[in-house]
C-alpha cells in the first residue's frame, strides 16, 4: 500500500552546465543570480533571500534579454559574500522573477508542511505570507491557475493516480503561467516553452526520487515501470521529448544577446541531475 507523498522538490533542475561556459559567460549569469538575490532582499526583506534558486534565475535572465528592459548594474559587496564585490543586475523582469520566487516558495512550504509537519516550514510560510498575498492581488488570474494545478497534482498523488501525462501537465501549466510575463506577441512561445519545461521538471523529479519513494512506500508515477529493463532509456526518451518541445519554443523567441548562456541551460544544464542519478543507479547495481 503506497502512502501519500504531498508535493515534490521541483527546484534545482534549471541550472547551468558551468564547465561548458566561458568565464565571462558565467560572470554574466552570476550577475542575474546576484540581482535576483538583491531584489528579493530589497522588495521582501532578508527572509525572502532564503527562497533564492537557480530556476528563477533562468527566468530573470530569459525575460530580461527578451524584453530588453532598462537595466541597472551595481558593483558591490553583499552580506553573504562580503570579501569581494559582485555585479548585480536590477530591472522590472528581475522584479517579476522575484515575485514568482515568492509564490513558488509559499506553495513549497505549504506542501512540505503537510507532508513532513516540520515547524520550520510553517514558520517560513507565515513569514512570507504577506508578500505572497500582495503578489496574489497583483496577479489574481495567474496565481489562480498556479494554485489550481498544484492542488490538482496533490489530489492526483493522494489518489495514487499515475497517469504521467496528466500529472506532468499540471506542473507544465504552472510553469507556463510563470514564464508568461505579459499578454503580448511573446505569450504563446513563452507559455509553450514553460509548459514543456514544467513537464520535464515533474518527470525528472519523479525519476530522481524513484528509489527513495519505493523504499519509503510513497507515491511515484514511475513505480510500475521501474523494474522494466529499459526503464532508464524510456525515461530519457520521455524527458528528451519534453525538453525538445521546450527548446523549440525558446528558439522562436528573438533573443540574440547572451543567448548561448540560455542554450547552455536548456540543452545541457537541465540534464545534470539526470546524469548524476543515472550514474549513481549504475554504480549501485554493480
Tab-separated table of C-alpha atoms in Angstrom:
chain	number	residue	atom	x	y	z
A	1	UNK	CA	0.000	0.000	0.000
A	2	UNK	CA	1.503	3.321	-1.076
A	3	UNK	CA	1.262	6.265	1.263
A	4	UNK	CA	0.609	9.790	0.096
A	5	UNK	CA	3.610	11.981	-0.629
A	6	UNK	CA	2.447	15.555	-0.892
A	7	UNK	CA	4.391	17.621	-3.395
A	8	UNK	CA	7.914	17.257	-4.733
A	9	UNK	CA	11.095	19.299	-4.778
A	10	UNK	CA	10.504	20.921	-8.183
A	11	UNK	CA	13.560	23.131	-7.657
A	12	UNK	CA	17.184	22.951	-8.686
A	13	UNK	CA	16.786	21.481	-12.166
A	14	UNK	CA	17.092	24.574	-14.384
A	15	UNK	CA	20.808	25.129	-13.869
A	16	UNK	CA	23.845	25.991	-15.960
A	17	UNK	CA	26.429	23.459	-17.023
A	18	UNK	CA	29.265	25.537	-15.608
A	19	UNK	CA	32.219	23.655	-17.187
A	20	UNK	CA	30.768	24.371	-20.633
A	21	UNK	CA	30.508	28.129	-20.053
A	22	UNK	CA	33.231	30.677	-20.673
A	23	UNK	CA	34.354	32.594	-17.588
A	24	UNK	CA	32.783	35.786	-18.923
A	25	UNK	CA	29.502	33.987	-19.612
A	26	UNK	CA	29.349	32.596	-16.102
A	27	UNK	CA	30.017	36.061	-14.676
A	28	UNK	CA	27.051	37.395	-16.668
A	29	UNK	CA	24.842	34.561	-15.428
A	30	UNK	CA	26.020	35.217	-11.878
A	31	UNK	CA	25.079	38.890	-12.206
A	32	UNK	CA	21.458	37.856	-12.786
A	33	UNK	CA	21.602	35.457	-9.851
A	34	UNK	CA	23.012	38.174	-7.576
A	35	UNK	CA	20.497	40.670	-8.968
A	36	UNK	CA	17.616	38.340	-8.142
A	37	UNK	CA	19.040	37.836	-4.660
A	38	UNK	CA	19.323	41.594	-4.144
A	39	UNK	CA	15.803	42.181	-5.486
A	40	UNK	CA	14.338	39.607	-3.095
A	41	UNK	CA	16.022	41.396	-0.221
A	42	UNK	CA	15.068	44.889	-1.409
A	43	UNK	CA	11.429	44.026	-2.084
A	44	UNK	CA	10.655	41.436	0.586
A	45	UNK	CA	13.413	41.565	3.202
A	46	UNK	CA	16.184	39.237	4.328
A	47	UNK	CA	13.713	36.391	4.862
A	48	UNK	CA	12.971	36.260	1.138
A	49	UNK	CA	16.586	35.582	0.187
A	50	UNK	CA	16.206	32.076	1.599
A	51	UNK	CA	13.939	31.265	-1.351
A	52	UNK	CA	16.550	32.232	-3.972
A	53	UNK	CA	17.022	29.497	-6.589
A	54	UNK	CA	18.663	28.916	-9.966
A	55	UNK	CA	15.365	28.072	-11.665
A	56	UNK	CA	14.030	31.605	-11.303
A	57	UNK	CA	17.444	32.999	-12.226
A	58	UNK	CA	16.894	31.426	-15.643
A	59	UNK	CA	13.508	33.173	-15.838
A	60	UNK	CA	15.019	36.507	-14.796
A	61	UNK	CA	17.688	36.288	-17.464
A	62	UNK	CA	15.334	34.985	-20.175
A	63	UNK	CA	12.790	37.781	-19.744
A	64	UNK	CA	15.428	40.489	-19.327
A	65	UNK	CA	17.090	39.563	-22.618
A	66	UNK	CA	13.797	39.061	-24.455
A	67	UNK	CA	12.212	42.363	-23.427
A	68	UNK	CA	15.457	44.340	-23.377
A	69	UNK	CA	14.228	46.379	-20.403
A	70	UNK	CA	16.246	49.248	-18.884
A	71	UNK	CA	18.698	47.566	-16.523
A	72	UNK	CA	20.757	48.979	-13.691
A	73	UNK	CA	24.104	47.397	-12.888
A	74	UNK	CA	25.621	47.789	-9.424
A	75	UNK	CA	29.017	46.537	-8.292
A	76	UNK	CA	29.072	45.965	-4.559
A	77	UNK	CA	29.640	43.568	-1.696
A	78	UNK	CA	26.834	41.708	0.000
A	79	UNK	CA	26.240	40.133	3.397
A	80	UNK	CA	26.648	36.605	2.057
A	81	UNK	CA	29.891	37.368	0.161
A	82	UNK	CA	31.432	40.351	1.966
A	83	UNK	CA	35.023	39.853	0.801
A	84	UNK	CA	34.505	40.586	-2.879
A	85	UNK	CA	32.315	42.930	-4.898
A	86	UNK	CA	29.890	41.378	-7.385
A	87	UNK	CA	27.932	42.707	-10.348
A	88	UNK	CA	24.176	42.768	-9.757
A	89	UNK	CA	21.581	43.487	-12.420
A	90	UNK	CA	18.287	45.106	-11.446
A	91	UNK	CA	15.231	45.612	-13.657
A	92	UNK	CA	11.475	45.026	-13.930
A	93	UNK	CA	11.836	41.495	-15.305
A	94	UNK	CA	14.019	40.520	-12.371
A	95	UNK	CA	11.363	42.047	-10.082
A	96	UNK	CA	8.814	39.744	-11.726
A	97	UNK	CA	11.098	36.712	-11.274
A	98	UNK	CA	11.413	37.629	-7.594
A	99	UNK	CA	7.619	37.647	-7.256
A	100	UNK	CA	7.352	34.213	-8.833
A	101	UNK	CA	10.110	33.016	-6.497
A	102	UNK	CA	7.980	34.038	-3.521
A	103	UNK	CA	4.901	32.337	-4.988
A	104	UNK	CA	6.696	29.026	-5.542
A	105	UNK	CA	8.365	29.199	-2.130
A	106	UNK	CA	4.991	29.777	-0.466
A	107	UNK	CA	3.411	26.712	-2.059
A	108	UNK	CA	6.541	24.620	-1.467
A	109	UNK	CA	6.343	25.431	2.247
A	110	UNK	CA	2.657	24.584	2.249
A	111	UNK	CA	3.296	21.198	0.655
A	112	UNK	CA	6.314	20.419	2.837
A	113	UNK	CA	4.370	21.278	5.983
A	114	UNK	CA	1.522	18.958	5.009
A	115	UNK	CA	3.984	16.225	4.086
A	116	UNK	CA	6.652	16.450	6.796
A	117	UNK	CA	4.984	18.501	9.552
A	118	UNK	CA	8.235	20.329	10.198
A	119	UNK	CA	7.538	23.560	12.137
A	120	UNK	CA	10.219	25.470	10.210
A	121	UNK	CA	8.169	25.092	7.017
A	122	UNK	CA	5.063	26.562	8.605
A	123	UNK	CA	7.077	29.359	10.192
A	124	UNK	CA	8.669	30.348	6.885
A	125	UNK	CA	5.322	30.214	5.112
A	126	UNK	CA	3.921	32.677	7.666
A	127	UNK	CA	6.979	34.901	7.256
A	128	UNK	CA	6.400	35.323	3.519
A	129	UNK	CA	2.584	35.137	3.534
A	130	UNK	CA	2.044	38.910	3.451
A	131	UNK	CA	4.391	39.203	0.449
A	132	UNK	CA	2.596	36.324	-1.259
A	133	UNK	CA	-0.834	37.895	-0.706
A	134	UNK	CA	0.311	41.193	-2.274
A	135	UNK	CA	1.589	39.303	-5.320
A	136	UNK	CA	-1.704	37.395	-5.496
A	137	UNK	CA	-3.577	40.704	-5.580
A	138	UNK	CA	-1.361	41.879	-8.448
A	139	UNK	CA	-1.699	38.662	-10.491
A	140	UNK	CA	-5.031	37.084	-9.435
A	141	UNK	CA	-5.635	35.065	-12.622
A	142	UNK	CA	-2.065	33.796	-12.805
A	143	UNK	CA	-1.993	32.754	-9.148
A	144	UNK	CA	-5.401	31.082	-9.504
A	145	UNK	CA	-4.113	28.864	-12.321
A	146	UNK	CA	-0.928	28.053	-10.385
A	147	UNK	CA	-2.871	27.234	-7.227
A	148	UNK	CA	-5.458	25.071	-9.015
A	149	UNK	CA	-2.852	22.994	-10.816
A	150	UNK	CA	-0.688	22.452	-7.749
A	151	UNK	CA	-3.805	21.348	-5.875
A	152	UNK	CA	-4.662	19.007	-8.749
A	153	UNK	CA	-1.200	17.418	-8.551
A	154	UNK	CA	-1.715	16.863	-4.825
A	155	UNK	CA	-5.155	15.342	-5.430
A	156	UNK	CA	-3.819	13.021	-8.152
A	157	UNK	CA	-0.931	11.880	-5.970
A	158	UNK	CA	-3.215	11.364	-2.987
A	159	UNK	CA	-5.372	9.066	-5.133
A	160	UNK	CA	-2.254	7.229	-6.437
A	161	UNK	CA	-3.274	8.327	-9.919
A	162	UNK	CA	-0.225	7.542	-12.026
A	163	UNK	CA	-1.228	8.823	-15.467
A	164	UNK	CA	2.095	10.524	-16.045
A	165	UNK	CA	0.980	12.933	-18.760
A	166	UNK	CA	-1.829	14.363	-16.624
A	167	UNK	CA	0.461	14.789	-13.613
A	168	UNK	CA	3.266	16.376	-15.607
A	169	UNK	CA	0.763	18.524	-17.497
A	170	UNK	CA	-0.368	20.160	-14.262
A	171	UNK	CA	3.141	21.359	-13.472
A	172	UNK	CA	3.527	22.283	-17.115
A	173	UNK	CA	0.622	24.710	-16.755
A	174	UNK	CA	2.197	26.115	-13.582
A	175	UNK	CA	5.463	26.840	-15.377
A	176	UNK	CA	3.609	28.111	-18.440
A	177	UNK	CA	1.913	30.747	-16.297
A	178	UNK	CA	5.147	31.656	-14.556
A	179	UNK	CA	7.081	32.106	-17.811
A	180	UNK	CA	4.487	34.405	-19.416
A	181	UNK	CA	5.417	37.917	-18.361
A	182	UNK	CA	2.865	39.907	-20.387
A	183	UNK	CA	-0.087	39.244	-22.694
A	184	UNK	CA	1.779	40.163	-25.885
A	185	UNK	CA	3.303	38.685	-29.046
A	186	UNK	CA	5.706	36.557	-26.980
A	187	UNK	CA	2.982	34.996	-24.824
A	188	UNK	CA	2.386	31.817	-26.849
A	189	UNK	CA	6.056	30.911	-27.253
A	190	UNK	CA	6.856	31.673	-23.618
A	191	UNK	CA	3.889	29.622	-22.445
A	192	UNK	CA	4.800	26.644	-24.635
A	193	UNK	CA	8.426	26.816	-23.537
A	194	UNK	CA	7.363	26.944	-19.883
A	195	UNK	CA	4.717	24.249	-20.300
A	196	UNK	CA	7.108	21.632	-21.643
A	197	UNK	CA	9.859	22.733	-19.285
A	198	UNK	CA	7.423	22.206	-16.415
A	199	UNK	CA	6.548	18.725	-17.673
A	200	UNK	CA	10.266	17.963	-17.943
A	201	UNK	CA	10.831	19.117	-14.355
A	202	UNK	CA	7.986	16.990	-12.965
A	203	UNK	CA	9.179	13.887	-14.817
A	204	UNK	CA	12.820	14.419	-13.860
A	205	UNK	CA	11.870	14.985	-10.233
A	206	UNK	CA	9.926	11.698	-10.191
A	207	UNK	CA	12.872	9.929	-11.873
A	208	UNK	CA	15.254	11.436	-9.331
A	209	UNK	CA	13.120	10.274	-6.373
A	210	UNK	CA	12.116	6.792	-7.529
A	211	UNK	CA	14.420	4.715	-5.278
A	212	UNK	CA	13.637	6.804	-2.220
A	213	UNK	CA	9.898	6.606	-2.873
A	214	UNK	CA	9.999	2.833	-3.313
A	215	UNK	CA	11.960	2.498	-0.074
A	216	UNK	CA	9.514	4.705	1.836
A	217	UNK	CA	6.487	3.246	0.011
A	218	UNK	CA	5.336	6.668	-1.094
A	219	UNK	CA	3.715	7.592	-4.385
A	220	UNK	CA	5.744	7.925	-7.561
A	221	UNK	CA	4.239	7.697	-11.070
A	222	UNK	CA	7.219	5.617	-12.271
A	223	UNK	CA	6.893	2.814	-9.711
A	224	UNK	CA	5.175	0.388	-12.123
A	225	UNK	CA	7.848	0.969	-14.768
A	226	UNK	CA	10.908	0.912	-12.510
A	227	UNK	CA	11.545	-2.825	-12.762
A	228	UNK	CA	11.488	-2.796	-16.555
A	229	UNK	CA	14.964	-3.426	-18.045
A	230	UNK	CA	14.701	-0.379	-20.299
A	231	UNK	CA	13.482	1.985	-17.545
A	232	UNK	CA	16.333	4.479	-17.900
A	233	UNK	CA	16.113	4.532	-21.687
A	234	UNK	CA	12.336	5.063	-21.640
A	235	UNK	CA	12.645	7.886	-19.109
A	236	UNK	CA	15.395	9.509	-21.141
A	237	UNK	CA	13.284	9.367	-24.293
A	238	UNK	CA	10.333	10.926	-22.475
A	239	UNK	CA	12.474	13.674	-20.967
A	240	UNK	CA	14.163	14.342	-24.290
A	241	UNK	CA	10.777	14.757	-25.955
A	242	UNK	CA	9.670	17.334	-23.352
A	243	UNK	CA	12.836	19.414	-23.381
A	244	UNK	CA	12.958	19.343	-27.193
A	245	UNK	CA	9.473	20.869	-27.353
A	246	UNK	CA	10.515	23.478	-24.787
A	247	UNK	CA	13.700	24.300	-26.684
A	248	UNK	CA	11.818	24.591	-29.982
A	249	UNK	CA	9.546	27.242	-28.460
A	250	UNK	CA	12.557	29.002	-26.951
A	251	UNK	CA	14.259	29.212	-30.342
A	252	UNK	CA	11.228	31.126	-31.681
A	253	UNK	CA	11.998	33.984	-29.283
A	254	UNK	CA	14.086	36.836	-30.774
A	255	UNK	CA	16.954	36.658	-28.294
A	256	UNK	CA	20.481	37.222	-29.574
A	257	UNK	CA	22.460	38.771	-26.727
A	258	UNK	CA	23.930	36.136	-24.387
A	259	UNK	CA	21.634	33.527	-25.934
A	260	UNK	CA	24.357	30.876	-25.598
A	261	UNK	CA	24.063	31.041	-21.816
A	262	UNK	CA	20.354	30.265	-22.032
A	263	UNK	CA	21.048	27.474	-24.523
A	264	UNK	CA	23.644	26.061	-22.156
A	265	UNK	CA	20.884	25.721	-19.550
A	266	UNK	CA	18.177	24.286	-21.825
A	267	UNK	CA	20.366	21.940	-23.842
A	268	UNK	CA	22.848	20.848	-21.204
A	269	UNK	CA	22.346	22.145	-17.670
A	270	UNK	CA	18.858	20.673	-17.216
A	271	UNK	CA	20.313	17.185	-17.720
A	272	UNK	CA	22.776	17.485	-14.818
A	273	UNK	CA	20.537	15.821	-12.209
A	274	UNK	CA	19.536	13.083	-14.649
A	275	UNK	CA	23.158	12.175	-15.381
A	276	UNK	CA	24.066	12.141	-11.680
A	277	UNK	CA	21.115	9.925	-10.794
A	278	UNK	CA	21.729	7.563	-13.705
A	279	UNK	CA	25.406	7.273	-12.757
A	280	UNK	CA	24.593	6.530	-9.119
A	281	UNK	CA	21.984	3.965	-10.158
A	282	UNK	CA	24.525	2.202	-12.366
A	283	UNK	CA	27.088	2.132	-9.531
A	284	UNK	CA	24.516	0.747	-7.083
A	285	UNK	CA	23.710	-2.113	-9.445
A	286	UNK	CA	27.357	-3.185	-9.721
